[in-house]
Amino acid sequence: MSTIHPANTIPSLQGGERQTRRFSFGLDKISLLLVTLYLIIPLAATLAFGLSNGKALDFSTYPHILADPDFTQTLVLSLELSLAATVLTILLVTPTAYWVQLRLPQVRPLMDFLALVPFAVPAIIMALGLAEVYGTPNTLISVLSFGLVPLLSNPPFNILNTAPLLVCAYVIISLPFVYRSIDNSLRAINTKVLTEAAYSLGSGWWRTFLTIILPNILPGVISAALLTFSTAMGEFTLASLFSIYTFPIYLNVTGQNDAHKAASLAILSFILTLICVLGIIFLVRLRPNRAQNEDKLDIVAAK
Amino acid sequence: MQLRAATGTADPTTTEAPAAVKTRRPGGINWSYTLTSWLGFIPFLLFCLLFELLPAAMIMEGSFVNSNTGTLTLNNYQRMLSQASNLHAFQTSISLSLVTALIGAVIGFLAAYGVYNLRTSWLRNFIIGFSSIAANFAGVPLAFAFISTLGVTGFVTVLLLHWFHIDLYNGLNFSIYTFWGLVLVYTYFQLPLMILITVPALSALKPEWKEAAFNLGASNFIYWRRVALPVLMPSLIAATMLLFANSFGAFATAYALAQGGINLVPILISFVVNGNVDIDTGLGNALAVGMIVVLIIAVSLYTAMLRRVSVWQGR
């Protein structure tokens, strides 16, 4: 949509634009320039700071970092956790979103609500709540959870402060944009008609889902996956409160001792974000339809 | 109805008896169908219950309970409201979020209008792409990026001192580790988020409206005052609320920057989870409920405004 606009407006607005050009040039172009500078300067300064040794250029920080066993360990742990969270999110949300669209349209408000809750319950509160639910026995909670909470909070499962609980929390954190992204893709294709056609040709539910629906919404699913991955890679709050030594924690610990090393690590995590977001942008481009604009709203990371 | 008949054949419970499917009347309520429909929704619902709804419910319940005796009490809220440091934390958190949301909204909107007016498409794509990256580049790395830039020995600090003889720390009393330093850091992810939200919203402005306004003799100012801003207002308020919620719940950035030195509500709550003796679970729950209340106001304004947006965007 948006790319068509300039072409439409220029010829028709020539007169009006001319007379107002000066006013709009003043404010919006200058703000845009300032914002761009504001976004670029810290990155450039961090890169320079990481490479400098106080006085001269010094490229030794990067080999230093790579040789640090903690770096490799935390990075691998973070990659594993993020991958697990991504797979779990996609496995949980995609079939459910399709199912709701097809069979239970009446629970859509509930889905919207569930996807909105993480906005009102940020990671820090969720960490507190999870610690209370799985850390202290409570009869009411046991009943409300159909006995699942006592099962998960006692041996052999005891998931409090473990990686599995962290992964589940990551799934919840990424729920708002994952659900939106997948739901938008499902709305953009004609889910009902496709499904009816597949059924009438004798295809079952799973086969329809895997071979008809999934390929059609794949760009949306993959960008949701990349967003989850990028969020989980950078998540600090929950990991720090569960005392799990992930990459952002390592970054924080390092930063207290060696600012130059921390700057280089910050650049490395920027590059990770860059790769994920470039992947999303590329996939959104692939999508031929109008959902393009709406998807750009879905980018909200864990702070 | 059509769908119900079609999907009925694939129903796991009825596949063995296709004859029953054919005799099913489309009008009546089909209980086994409804039941399987709900069964497909249960795994997701259960997951949300366990890791999303119960923790939130537990906090609300816990805020009304004395953590030692287990009796119902309002004592937690009383203690929250009677300690100056808690109230101060709320004040700091709310003003930090308001200031960064407003800076982000105003400057971000102007910049987004600049993006909207850009004729060069590669530049436009570059800025939007870069904004997506910057909006996602938050938390600990962002805090260290700003320390490397504007910290005591930061690159820009040193540059300003050597080239322009401006001493940020000793001369101008600036510090990145204070409230206004935090404002600078938060603005870094608020601005690009505002651009990302506002550029699509701006496409609701039809060029015909501008033409019509100018043909009727409106000035640029009148056009903005009477046409463009009223149309954009719901999107702008929704975006501001999203920015507010975005920074109100933020913990990692502030923590990595000041290591708990700035008195914000999320940082107070982290003391509870870490078992800090100054704050007990009951008080922590009350603080969390206070945060949730503020956030619910922001989020409901956000959704209410989004609903009004759809009128103009014809969705």
Coordinates of C-alpha atoms in Angstrom, one line a residue:
Chain A
M1 CA 0.0 0.0 0.0
S2 CA 2.4 2.5 1.3
T3 CA 4.8 2.2 -1.6
I4 CA 2.0 3.3 -4.0
H5 CA 1.2 6.4 -2.2
P6 CA 4.0 8.8 -3.3
A7 CA 3.3 8.1 -6.9
N8 CA -0.4 8.9 -6.3
T9 CA 0.1 12.0 -4.4
I10 CA 2.8 13.8 -6.4
P11 CA 0.9 14.6 -9.6
S12 CA -2.4 15.4 -7.9
L13 CA -1.0 17.6 -5.2
Q14 CA 1.6 19.5 -7.1
G15 CA -0.1 22.9 -6.4
G16 CA -0.9 22.5 -2.8
E17 CA 2.4 20.8 -2.0
R18 CA 4.5 23.6 -3.5
Q19 CA 2.9 26.3 -1.4
T20 CA 3.4 24.3 1.9
R21 CA 6.7 22.6 1.2
R22 CA 8.6 25.1 3.2
F23 CA 6.6 24.5 6.4
S24 CA 6.7 20.8 6.3
F25 CA 10.3 20.7 5.3
G26 CA 11.2 22.6 8.4
L27 CA 9.8 20.2 11.0
D28 CA 9.4 16.7 9.7
K29 CA 12.6 16.4 7.7
I30 CA 14.6 17.9 10.5
S31 CA 13.0 15.6 13.1
L32 CA 13.6 12.6 10.8
L33 CA 17.3 13.6 10.4
L34 CA 17.7 14.1 14.2
V35 CA 16.0 10.8 15.0
T36 CA 18.2 8.9 12.5
L37 CA 21.3 10.5 14.0
Y38 CA 20.0 9.6 17.5
L39 CA 19.6 6.0 16.5
I40 CA 23.0 5.7 14.7
I41 CA 25.3 7.6 17.0
P42 CA 25.1 5.3 20.0
L43 CA 25.8 2.3 17.8
A44 CA 28.8 3.9 16.1
A45 CA 30.1 5.2 19.4
T46 CA 29.7 1.7 21.0
L47 CA 31.5 0.1 18.1
A48 CA 34.3 2.6 18.4
F49 CA 34.4 2.3 22.2
G50 CA 34.6 -1.5 21.9
L51 CA 37.5 -1.3 19.5
S52 CA 39.4 1.4 21.3
N53 CA 41.7 0.8 24.2
G54 CA 41.4 4.2 25.8
K55 CA 44.0 5.5 23.3
A56 CA 44.5 3.5 20.2
L57 CA 42.6 1.1 18.0
D58 CA 42.7 -2.3 19.5
F59 CA 41.1 -5.3 17.8
S60 CA 42.1 -7.8 20.6
T61 CA 38.7 -7.6 22.4
Y62 CA 37.0 -9.8 19.9
P63 CA 39.4 -12.7 20.0
H64 CA 39.4 -12.2 23.8
I65 CA 35.7 -12.6 24.0
L66 CA 35.6 -15.6 21.7
A67 CA 38.2 -17.3 23.9
D68 CA 36.1 -16.8 27.0
P69 CA 34.5 -20.1 28.0
D70 CA 31.6 -18.3 29.7
F71 CA 30.8 -16.5 26.4
T72 CA 30.4 -19.7 24.5
Q73 CA 28.6 -21.5 27.3
T74 CA 26.0 -18.7 27.8
L75 CA 25.6 -18.1 24.1
V76 CA 24.9 -21.8 23.5
L77 CA 22.5 -21.9 26.5
S78 CA 20.6 -18.8 25.2
L79 CA 20.5 -20.3 21.7
E80 CA 19.0 -23.5 23.0
L81 CA 16.4 -21.8 25.2
S82 CA 15.4 -19.4 22.5
L83 CA 15.1 -22.3 20.0
A84 CA 13.0 -24.3 22.4
A85 CA 10.8 -21.2 23.1
T86 CA 10.4 -20.6 19.4
V87 CA 9.4 -24.2 18.6
L88 CA 7.0 -24.4 21.5
T89 CA 5.4 -21.0 20.6
I90 CA 4.8 -22.0 17.0
L91 CA 3.6 -25.5 17.8
L92 CA 1.2 -24.1 20.4
V93 CA -0.1 -21.0 18.7
T94 CA -0.3 -21.9 15.0
P95 CA -2.7 -24.9 15.2
T96 CA -4.7 -23.1 17.9
A97 CA -5.1 -19.9 15.8
Y98 CA -6.3 -22.0 12.8
W99 CA -8.6 -24.1 15.0
V100 CA -10.2 -20.9 16.5
Q101 CA -10.6 -19.3 13.1
L102 CA -12.3 -22.4 11.8
R103 CA -14.2 -24.1 14.6
L104 CA -14.5 -21.7 17.5
P105 CA -14.8 -18.1 16.2
Q106 CA -16.7 -17.3 19.4
V107 CA -13.6 -17.6 21.5
R108 CA -11.7 -15.0 19.5
P109 CA -12.3 -12.3 22.2
L110 CA -10.8 -14.7 24.7
M111 CA -7.7 -15.2 22.4
D112 CA -7.4 -11.5 22.0
F113 CA -7.6 -11.1 25.7
L114 CA -4.9 -13.8 26.4
A115 CA -2.7 -12.1 23.8
L116 CA -3.2 -8.7 25.5
V117 CA -2.5 -9.8 29.1
P118 CA 1.3 -9.8 28.7
F119 CA 1.1 -6.1 28.0
A120 CA -0.5 -5.5 31.4
V121 CA 1.7 -8.1 33.2
P122 CA 5.3 -7.3 32.2
A123 CA 8.1 -9.8 32.7
I124 CA 9.0 -8.6 36.1
I125 CA 5.5 -9.2 37.5
M126 CA 5.3 -12.5 35.7
A127 CA 8.6 -13.6 37.4
L128 CA 7.1 -12.8 40.8
G129 CA 3.8 -14.6 40.0
L130 CA 5.5 -17.7 38.6
A131 CA 7.8 -17.8 41.7
E132 CA 4.7 -17.7 43.9
V133 CA 2.6 -20.2 42.0
Y134 CA 5.3 -22.8 41.7
G135 CA 7.2 -22.0 44.9
T136 CA 4.4 -21.9 47.6
P137 CA 1.8 -24.6 48.0
N138 CA -1.7 -23.2 47.7
T139 CA -4.9 -25.2 47.7
L140 CA -6.9 -22.8 45.6
I141 CA -4.3 -22.8 42.9
S142 CA -4.0 -26.6 43.0
V143 CA -7.7 -26.9 42.4
L144 CA -7.9 -24.2 39.7
S145 CA -5.0 -25.8 37.8
F146 CA -6.7 -29.3 38.0
G147 CA -3.8 -30.5 40.1
L148 CA -1.2 -29.6 37.5
V149 CA 0.6 -27.0 39.6
P150 CA 1.4 -29.4 42.5
L151 CA 2.5 -31.9 40.0
L152 CA 4.9 -29.4 38.4
S153 CA 6.2 -27.9 41.6
N154 CA 7.1 -31.2 43.3
P155 CA 9.7 -33.8 42.5
P156 CA 10.3 -35.3 39.9
F157 CA 9.2 -32.3 37.9
N158 CA 9.9 -29.3 40.2
I159 CA 10.1 -26.7 37.5
L160 CA 10.6 -23.6 39.7
N161 CA 13.8 -21.7 38.6
T162 CA 14.6 -24.2 35.9
A163 CA 15.0 -23.8 32.2
P164 CA 11.7 -25.4 31.2
L165 CA 9.8 -22.8 33.2
L166 CA 11.9 -20.1 31.6
V167 CA 11.0 -21.4 28.2
C168 CA 7.3 -21.4 29.1
A169 CA 7.5 -17.9 30.3
Y170 CA 9.2 -16.8 27.1
V171 CA 6.3 -18.3 25.1
I172 CA 3.9 -16.2 27.1
I173 CA 6.0 -13.0 26.7
S174 CA 6.0 -13.4 22.9
L175 CA 2.3 -14.3 22.7
P176 CA 1.1 -10.8 21.8
F177 CA 3.0 -10.4 18.6
V178 CA 3.1 -14.1 17.7
Y179 CA -0.7 -14.4 17.8
R180 CA -1.2 -11.2 15.9
S181 CA 1.2 -12.1 13.2
I182 CA -0.2 -15.6 12.7
D183 CA -3.8 -14.4 13.0
N184 CA -3.2 -11.7 10.4
S185 CA -1.8 -14.2 8.0
L186 CA -4.7 -16.5 8.5
R187 CA -7.1 -13.7 7.9
A188 CA -5.3 -12.7 4.7
I189 CA -5.8 -16.1 3.1
N190 CA -9.3 -17.5 2.7
T191 CA -9.0 -20.1 5.4
K192 CA -12.6 -21.3 5.3
V193 CA -12.8 -21.8 1.6
L194 CA -9.4 -23.5 1.4
T195 CA -10.3 -25.9 4.3
E196 CA -13.7 -26.7 2.7
A197 CA -12.1 -27.4 -0.6
A198 CA -9.5 -29.7 1.1
Y199 CA -12.1 -31.5 3.1
S200 CA -14.4 -32.0 0.1
L201 CA -11.4 -33.6 -1.7
G202 CA -11.0 -36.0 1.2
S203 CA -8.2 -34.5 3.2
G204 CA -8.2 -34.8 7.0
W205 CA -7.7 -32.0 9.5
W206 CA -4.0 -32.5 10.1
R207 CA -3.3 -33.0 6.4
T208 CA -5.2 -29.9 5.5
F209 CA -3.4 -27.9 8.1
L210 CA 0.1 -29.1 7.2
T211 CA -0.1 -29.2 3.5
I212 CA -2.6 -26.5 2.6
I213 CA -2.8 -23.9 5.4
L214 CA 0.7 -23.9 6.8
P215 CA 2.5 -23.3 3.4
N216 CA 0.1 -20.4 2.8
I217 CA 0.9 -18.6 6.1
L218 CA 4.5 -19.6 6.3
P219 CA 6.0 -16.1 6.0
G220 CA 3.9 -15.0 8.9
V221 CA 4.8 -18.0 11.0
I222 CA 8.5 -17.6 10.3
S223 CA 8.5 -13.9 11.1
A224 CA 6.7 -14.7 14.4
A225 CA 9.3 -17.3 15.0
L226 CA 12.2 -14.9 14.4
L227 CA 10.6 -12.3 16.7
T228 CA 10.2 -14.9 19.5
F229 CA 13.8 -16.0 18.9
S230 CA 15.1 -12.4 19.0
T231 CA 13.1 -11.6 22.2
A232 CA 14.2 -14.8 24.0
M233 CA 17.8 -14.2 23.1
G234 CA 17.7 -10.7 24.7
E235 CA 15.5 -11.5 27.6
F236 CA 17.2 -10.5 30.9
T237 CA 14.5 -10.0 33.6
L238 CA 13.1 -13.6 33.9
A239 CA 16.5 -15.3 33.5
S240 CA 18.1 -13.1 36.1
L241 CA 15.3 -13.6 38.6
F242 CA 15.3 -17.4 38.0
S243 CA 19.2 -17.3 38.3
I244 CA 19.8 -19.0 35.0
Y245 CA 23.1 -17.9 33.5
T246 CA 22.1 -16.9 29.9
F247 CA 23.8 -14.6 27.5
P248 CA 22.3 -11.3 28.6
I249 CA 23.2 -12.1 32.2
Y250 CA 26.8 -12.8 31.1
L251 CA 26.7 -9.4 29.3
N252 CA 25.5 -7.7 32.5
V253 CA 28.2 -9.3 34.6
T254 CA 30.9 -8.6 32.2
G255 CA 29.8 -5.0 31.9
Q256 CA 30.4 -4.4 35.6
N257 CA 34.1 -5.2 35.2
D258 CA 35.1 -4.4 31.6
A259 CA 33.2 -1.6 29.8
H260 CA 35.2 -2.1 26.5
K261 CA 34.4 -5.8 26.4
A262 CA 30.7 -5.1 27.2
A263 CA 30.6 -2.6 24.3
S264 CA 31.8 -5.3 21.9
L265 CA 29.3 -7.8 23.3
A266 CA 26.5 -5.2 22.9
I267 CA 27.6 -4.9 19.2
L268 CA 27.5 -8.7 18.9
S269 CA 23.9 -8.8 20.2
F270 CA 23.0 -6.0 17.9
I271 CA 24.2 -8.0 15.0
L272 CA 22.0 -11.0 16.3
T273 CA 19.0 -8.7 16.4
L274 CA 19.9 -7.4 13.0
I275 CA 19.9 -10.8 11.5
C276 CA 16.5 -11.7 12.9
V277 CA 14.9 -8.5 11.9
L278 CA 16.4 -8.6 8.4
G279 CA 14.9 -12.1 8.1
I280 CA 11.5 -10.8 9.1
I281 CA 11.7 -7.9 6.6
F282 CA 12.7 -10.2 3.9
L283 CA 9.8 -12.5 4.6
V284 CA 7.3 -9.7 4.8
R285 CA 8.4 -8.6 1.4
L286 CA 7.7 -12.1 0.1
R287 CA 4.1 -11.8 1.1
P288 CA 2.2 -10.4 -1.8
N289 CA -0.9 -9.0 0.0
R290 CA -2.1 -6.1 2.1
A291 CA -1.1 -7.5 5.4
Q292 CA 2.2 -5.9 5.0
N293 CA 1.5 -2.7 6.9
E294 CA -0.1 -4.3 9.8
D295 CA 2.8 -6.6 10.4
K296 CA 5.1 -3.8 11.1
L297 CA 3.1 -3.1 14.3
D298 CA 4.1 -6.4 15.7
I299 CA 7.6 -5.6 16.7
V300 CA 7.9 -5.2 20.5
A301 CA 10.8 -6.6 22.3
A302 CA 11.3 -7.5 25.9
K303 CA 12.8 -4.5 27.7
Chain B
M1 CA -23.6 -23.8 8.6
Q2 CA -21.9 -24.8 5.4
L3 CA -18.7 -25.1 7.2
R4 CA -20.2 -27.2 10.0
A5 CA -21.4 -29.8 7.5
A6 CA -18.1 -29.8 5.7
T7 CA -15.9 -30.1 8.7
G8 CA -18.1 -32.7 10.3
T9 CA -16.7 -35.4 8.1
A10 CA -13.2 -34.8 9.5
D11 CA -14.3 -34.9 13.1
P12 CA -12.2 -37.4 14.9
T13 CA -15.2 -38.8 16.7
T14 CA -17.4 -39.2 13.7
T15 CA -15.0 -40.5 11.0
E16 CA -15.9 -44.0 11.9
A17 CA -19.6 -43.4 11.3
P18 CA -19.9 -41.3 8.2
A19 CA -23.6 -42.2 7.9
A20 CA -24.3 -40.3 11.1
V21 CA -22.8 -37.2 9.5
K22 CA -25.1 -37.2 6.6
T23 CA -28.2 -37.4 8.7
R24 CA -27.1 -34.5 10.9
R25 CA -29.4 -31.5 10.5
P26 CA -27.5 -28.3 10.1
G27 CA -29.9 -26.3 12.3
G28 CA -29.7 -28.1 15.6
I29 CA -26.8 -27.8 18.2
N30 CA -24.4 -30.7 17.6
W31 CA -23.0 -31.4 21.0
S32 CA -20.2 -33.8 20.1
Y33 CA -19.1 -31.3 17.5
T34 CA -19.0 -28.5 20.0
L35 CA -17.2 -30.7 22.4
T36 CA -14.4 -31.6 20.0
S37 CA -14.2 -27.9 19.0
W38 CA -13.4 -27.0 22.5
L39 CA -11.0 -30.0 22.9
G40 CA -8.8 -28.5 20.2
F41 CA -8.6 -25.3 22.2
I42 CA -7.8 -26.8 25.5
P43 CA -4.0 -27.3 25.2
F44 CA -3.5 -23.7 24.5
L45 CA -6.0 -22.6 27.2
L46 CA -4.3 -24.8 29.8
F47 CA -0.9 -23.5 28.9
C48 CA -2.1 -19.9 29.3
L49 CA -3.8 -20.8 32.6
L50 CA -0.6 -22.3 34.0
F51 CA 1.9 -19.7 33.0
E52 CA -0.1 -16.6 32.4
L53 CA -3.5 -16.4 34.2
L54 CA -2.6 -18.2 37.5
P55 CA 0.5 -16.1 38.2
A56 CA -1.5 -13.0 37.6
A57 CA -4.3 -14.2 39.8
M58 CA -1.9 -15.4 42.5
I59 CA -0.4 -11.9 42.7
M60 CA -3.8 -10.3 43.0
E61 CA -4.9 -12.8 45.7
G62 CA -1.5 -12.5 47.5
S63 CA -1.8 -8.7 47.7
F64 CA -4.8 -9.1 50.0
V65 CA -3.3 -11.8 52.2
N66 CA -1.0 -11.5 55.1
S67 CA 2.0 -13.5 54.0
N68 CA 2.7 -14.8 57.5
T69 CA -0.7 -15.8 58.8
G70 CA -2.6 -16.3 55.6
T71 CA -5.5 -14.1 56.7
L72 CA -7.3 -11.5 54.5
T73 CA -5.9 -8.0 55.0
L74 CA -5.5 -4.6 53.5
N75 CA -2.3 -4.2 55.4
N76 CA -0.1 -4.7 52.3
Y77 CA -1.7 -1.7 50.5
Q78 CA -1.5 0.3 53.7
R79 CA 2.2 -0.3 54.0
M80 CA 2.7 0.4 50.3
L81 CA 0.9 3.7 50.5
S82 CA 2.5 4.7 53.9
Q83 CA 6.1 4.3 52.8
A84 CA 7.5 7.4 51.0
S85 CA 10.0 5.3 49.0
N86 CA 7.2 3.2 47.4
L87 CA 5.2 6.2 46.4
H88 CA 8.3 7.8 45.1
A89 CA 9.0 4.7 43.0
F90 CA 5.6 5.0 41.5
Q91 CA 6.0 8.6 40.8
T92 CA 9.4 8.1 39.2
S93 CA 8.1 5.2 37.1
I94 CA 5.1 7.0 35.9
S95 CA 6.9 10.2 35.1
L96 CA 9.7 8.3 33.3
S97 CA 7.1 6.5 31.2
L98 CA 5.1 9.7 30.5
V99 CA 8.1 11.8 29.6
T100 CA 9.6 9.1 27.3
A101 CA 6.2 8.3 25.8
L102 CA 5.5 12.0 25.1
I103 CA 9.0 12.7 23.6
G104 CA 8.7 9.5 21.6
A105 CA 5.2 10.3 20.4
V106 CA 5.8 14.0 19.4
I107 CA 9.2 13.6 17.8
G108 CA 8.5 10.1 16.5
F109 CA 5.3 11.4 14.9
L110 CA 7.1 14.2 13.1
A111 CA 9.8 11.8 12.0
A112 CA 7.2 9.4 10.8
Y113 CA 5.6 12.2 8.8
G114 CA 9.0 12.8 7.3
V115 CA 9.3 9.1 6.4
Y116 CA 5.8 9.3 4.9
N117 CA 6.8 12.2 2.8
L118 CA 10.0 10.7 1.6
R119 CA 10.2 10.3 -2.1
T120 CA 13.2 8.0 -2.2
S121 CA 11.9 4.5 -1.6
W122 CA 15.2 2.9 -0.6
L123 CA 15.8 5.6 2.0
R124 CA 12.3 5.0 3.3
N125 CA 12.8 1.3 3.5
F126 CA 16.2 1.8 5.1
I127 CA 14.7 4.0 7.9
I128 CA 11.8 1.6 8.5
G129 CA 14.1 -1.4 8.6
F130 CA 16.5 0.4 10.9
S131 CA 13.6 1.4 13.2
S132 CA 12.5 -2.2 13.5
I133 CA 16.0 -3.2 14.5
A134 CA 16.4 -0.3 17.0
A135 CA 13.0 -0.9 18.5
N136 CA 14.1 -4.5 19.2
F137 CA 17.5 -3.5 20.4
A138 CA 16.7 -3.0 24.1
G139 CA 17.6 -4.3 27.5
V140 CA 21.1 -4.9 28.7
P141 CA 22.9 -4.4 25.4
L142 CA 21.2 -1.0 25.0
A143 CA 22.2 0.1 28.5
F144 CA 25.9 -0.8 27.7
A145 CA 25.7 1.0 24.4
F146 CA 24.7 4.2 26.1
I147 CA 27.3 3.7 28.8
S148 CA 29.9 3.4 26.0
T149 CA 28.5 6.5 24.4
L150 CA 27.6 8.9 27.2
G151 CA 29.1 7.2 30.3
V152 CA 32.0 8.9 32.3
T153 CA 34.6 7.6 29.8
G154 CA 32.1 7.2 26.9
F155 CA 33.1 7.9 23.4
V156 CA 30.9 10.9 22.9
T157 CA 31.7 12.3 26.3
V158 CA 35.4 12.1 25.6
L159 CA 34.9 13.5 22.1
L160 CA 32.9 16.5 23.4
L161 CA 35.6 17.2 26.0
H162 CA 38.5 17.0 23.6
W163 CA 37.1 18.7 20.6
F164 CA 34.6 21.2 22.0
H165 CA 35.8 21.4 25.6
I166 CA 32.4 20.6 26.9
D167 CA 32.6 18.7 30.1
L168 CA 29.3 16.8 30.4
Y169 CA 29.9 15.3 33.9
N170 CA 31.8 18.0 35.8
G171 CA 30.7 21.1 33.8
L172 CA 27.1 20.4 33.0
N173 CA 26.3 18.0 35.8
F174 CA 25.0 15.4 33.4
S175 CA 25.0 11.8 34.3
I176 CA 23.7 8.8 32.3
Y177 CA 22.9 7.0 35.6
T178 CA 20.2 9.4 36.6
F179 CA 16.5 9.9 35.7
W180 CA 17.3 12.1 32.7
G181 CA 20.0 9.7 31.5
L182 CA 17.4 6.9 31.7
V183 CA 15.0 9.2 29.6
L184 CA 17.7 9.4 26.9
V185 CA 18.1 5.6 26.9
Y186 CA 14.4 4.8 26.8
T187 CA 13.9 7.3 24.0
Y188 CA 16.2 5.1 21.9
F189 CA 13.6 2.4 21.7
Q190 CA 10.5 4.6 22.0
L191 CA 11.3 6.7 18.9
P192 CA 11.6 3.9 16.4
L193 CA 8.6 2.1 17.9
M194 CA 6.5 5.3 17.3
I195 CA 7.8 5.5 13.7
L196 CA 6.8 1.9 13.1
I197 CA 3.3 2.4 14.5
T198 CA 2.6 5.7 12.9
V199 CA 3.8 5.3 9.3
P200 CA 1.0 2.8 8.5
A201 CA -1.5 4.9 10.4
L202 CA -0.5 7.9 8.3
S203 CA -1.6 6.1 5.2
A204 CA -5.2 6.6 6.5
L205 CA -4.8 10.3 5.4
K206 CA -6.3 10.4 2.0
P207 CA -4.6 12.8 -0.4
E208 CA -8.1 13.8 -1.6
W209 CA -8.8 15.3 1.8
K210 CA -5.8 17.5 1.6
E211 CA -6.8 18.6 -2.0
A212 CA -10.3 19.3 -0.9
A213 CA -9.2 21.3 2.1
F214 CA -6.8 23.4 0.0
N215 CA -9.5 23.9 -2.7
L216 CA -11.8 25.2 0.0
G217 CA -9.1 27.7 1.0
A218 CA -7.7 26.0 4.1
S219 CA -4.1 26.8 5.0
N220 CA -1.7 24.1 5.9
F221 CA -2.3 24.9 9.6
I222 CA -6.1 24.6 9.3
Y223 CA -5.7 21.4 7.3
W224 CA -3.7 19.8 10.2
R225 CA -5.9 21.3 12.9
R226 CA -9.3 20.5 11.4
V227 CA -8.7 17.4 9.2
A228 CA -5.5 15.5 9.6
L229 CA -5.0 15.6 13.4
P230 CA -8.6 14.7 14.3
V231 CA -8.4 11.7 11.9
L232 CA -5.0 10.6 13.3
M233 CA -5.8 11.4 17.0
P234 CA -7.0 7.9 18.0
S235 CA -3.9 6.3 16.4
L236 CA -1.7 8.8 18.1
I237 CA -3.2 8.3 21.5
A238 CA -3.1 4.5 21.1
A239 CA 0.5 4.7 20.1
T240 CA 1.3 6.9 23.1
M241 CA -0.3 4.4 25.4
L242 CA 1.6 1.6 23.9
L243 CA 4.9 3.5 24.4
F244 CA 3.8 4.3 28.0
A245 CA 3.2 0.6 28.7
N246 CA 6.4 -0.3 26.9
S247 CA 8.5 1.7 29.2
F248 CA 6.5 1.3 32.4
G249 CA 7.1 -2.4 32.5
A250 CA 10.8 -2.2 31.4
F251 CA 13.2 -3.6 33.9
A252 CA 16.4 -4.8 32.2
T253 CA 17.5 -1.5 30.7
A254 CA 17.2 0.4 34.0
Y255 CA 18.7 -2.4 36.0
A256 CA 21.7 -2.8 33.8
L257 CA 22.3 0.9 33.6
A258 CA 22.0 1.9 37.3
Q259 CA 22.2 -1.6 39.0
G260 CA 19.2 -0.8 41.1
G261 CA 20.3 2.8 41.8
I262 CA 17.2 4.4 40.4
N263 CA 14.1 3.9 42.4
L264 CA 11.6 2.4 39.9
V265 CA 8.7 0.0 40.7
P266 CA 10.0 -2.9 38.6
I267 CA 13.4 -2.6 40.5
L268 CA 11.6 -2.7 43.9
I269 CA 9.7 -5.8 42.8
S270 CA 12.9 -7.5 41.7
F271 CA 14.1 -7.1 45.3
V272 CA 11.1 -9.2 46.5
V273 CA 11.8 -12.0 44.1
N274 CA 15.5 -12.0 45.0
G275 CA 14.6 -12.4 48.7
N276 CA 15.7 -8.9 49.8
V277 CA 14.7 -8.5 53.4
D278 CA 13.4 -5.0 53.2
I279 CA 10.4 -6.0 51.2
D280 CA 8.2 -9.0 51.8
T281 CA 6.0 -10.9 49.4
G282 CA 2.8 -9.2 50.5
L283 CA 4.2 -5.8 49.8
G284 CA 5.7 -7.0 46.5
N285 CA 2.3 -8.3 45.4
A286 CA 0.7 -4.9 46.3
L287 CA 3.3 -3.1 44.2
A288 CA 2.7 -5.5 41.3
V289 CA -1.0 -4.9 41.5
G290 CA -0.4 -1.2 41.5
M291 CA 1.6 -1.6 38.3
I292 CA -1.0 -3.8 36.8
V293 CA -3.7 -1.2 37.5
V294 CA -1.7 1.6 35.8
L295 CA -1.0 -0.7 32.9
I296 CA -4.6 -1.8 32.5
I297 CA -5.6 1.8 32.2
A298 CA -3.0 2.3 29.5
V299 CA -3.9 -0.9 27.7
S300 CA -7.6 -0.3 27.8
L301 CA -7.2 3.2 26.4
Y302 CA -5.0 1.7 23.7
T303 CA -7.6 -0.9 22.7
A304 CA -10.4 1.6 22.9
M305 CA -8.5 4.0 20.6
L306 CA -7.6 1.2 18.2
R307 CA -11.3 0.4 17.8
R308 CA -11.9 4.0 16.8
V309 CA -9.0 3.9 14.3
S310 CA -10.7 1.2 12.3
V311 CA -13.5 3.6 11.4
W312 CA -11.1 5.7 9.3
Q313 CA -9.0 2.9 8.0
G314 CA -12.0 1.0 6.7
R315 CA -11.1 -2.3 8.2

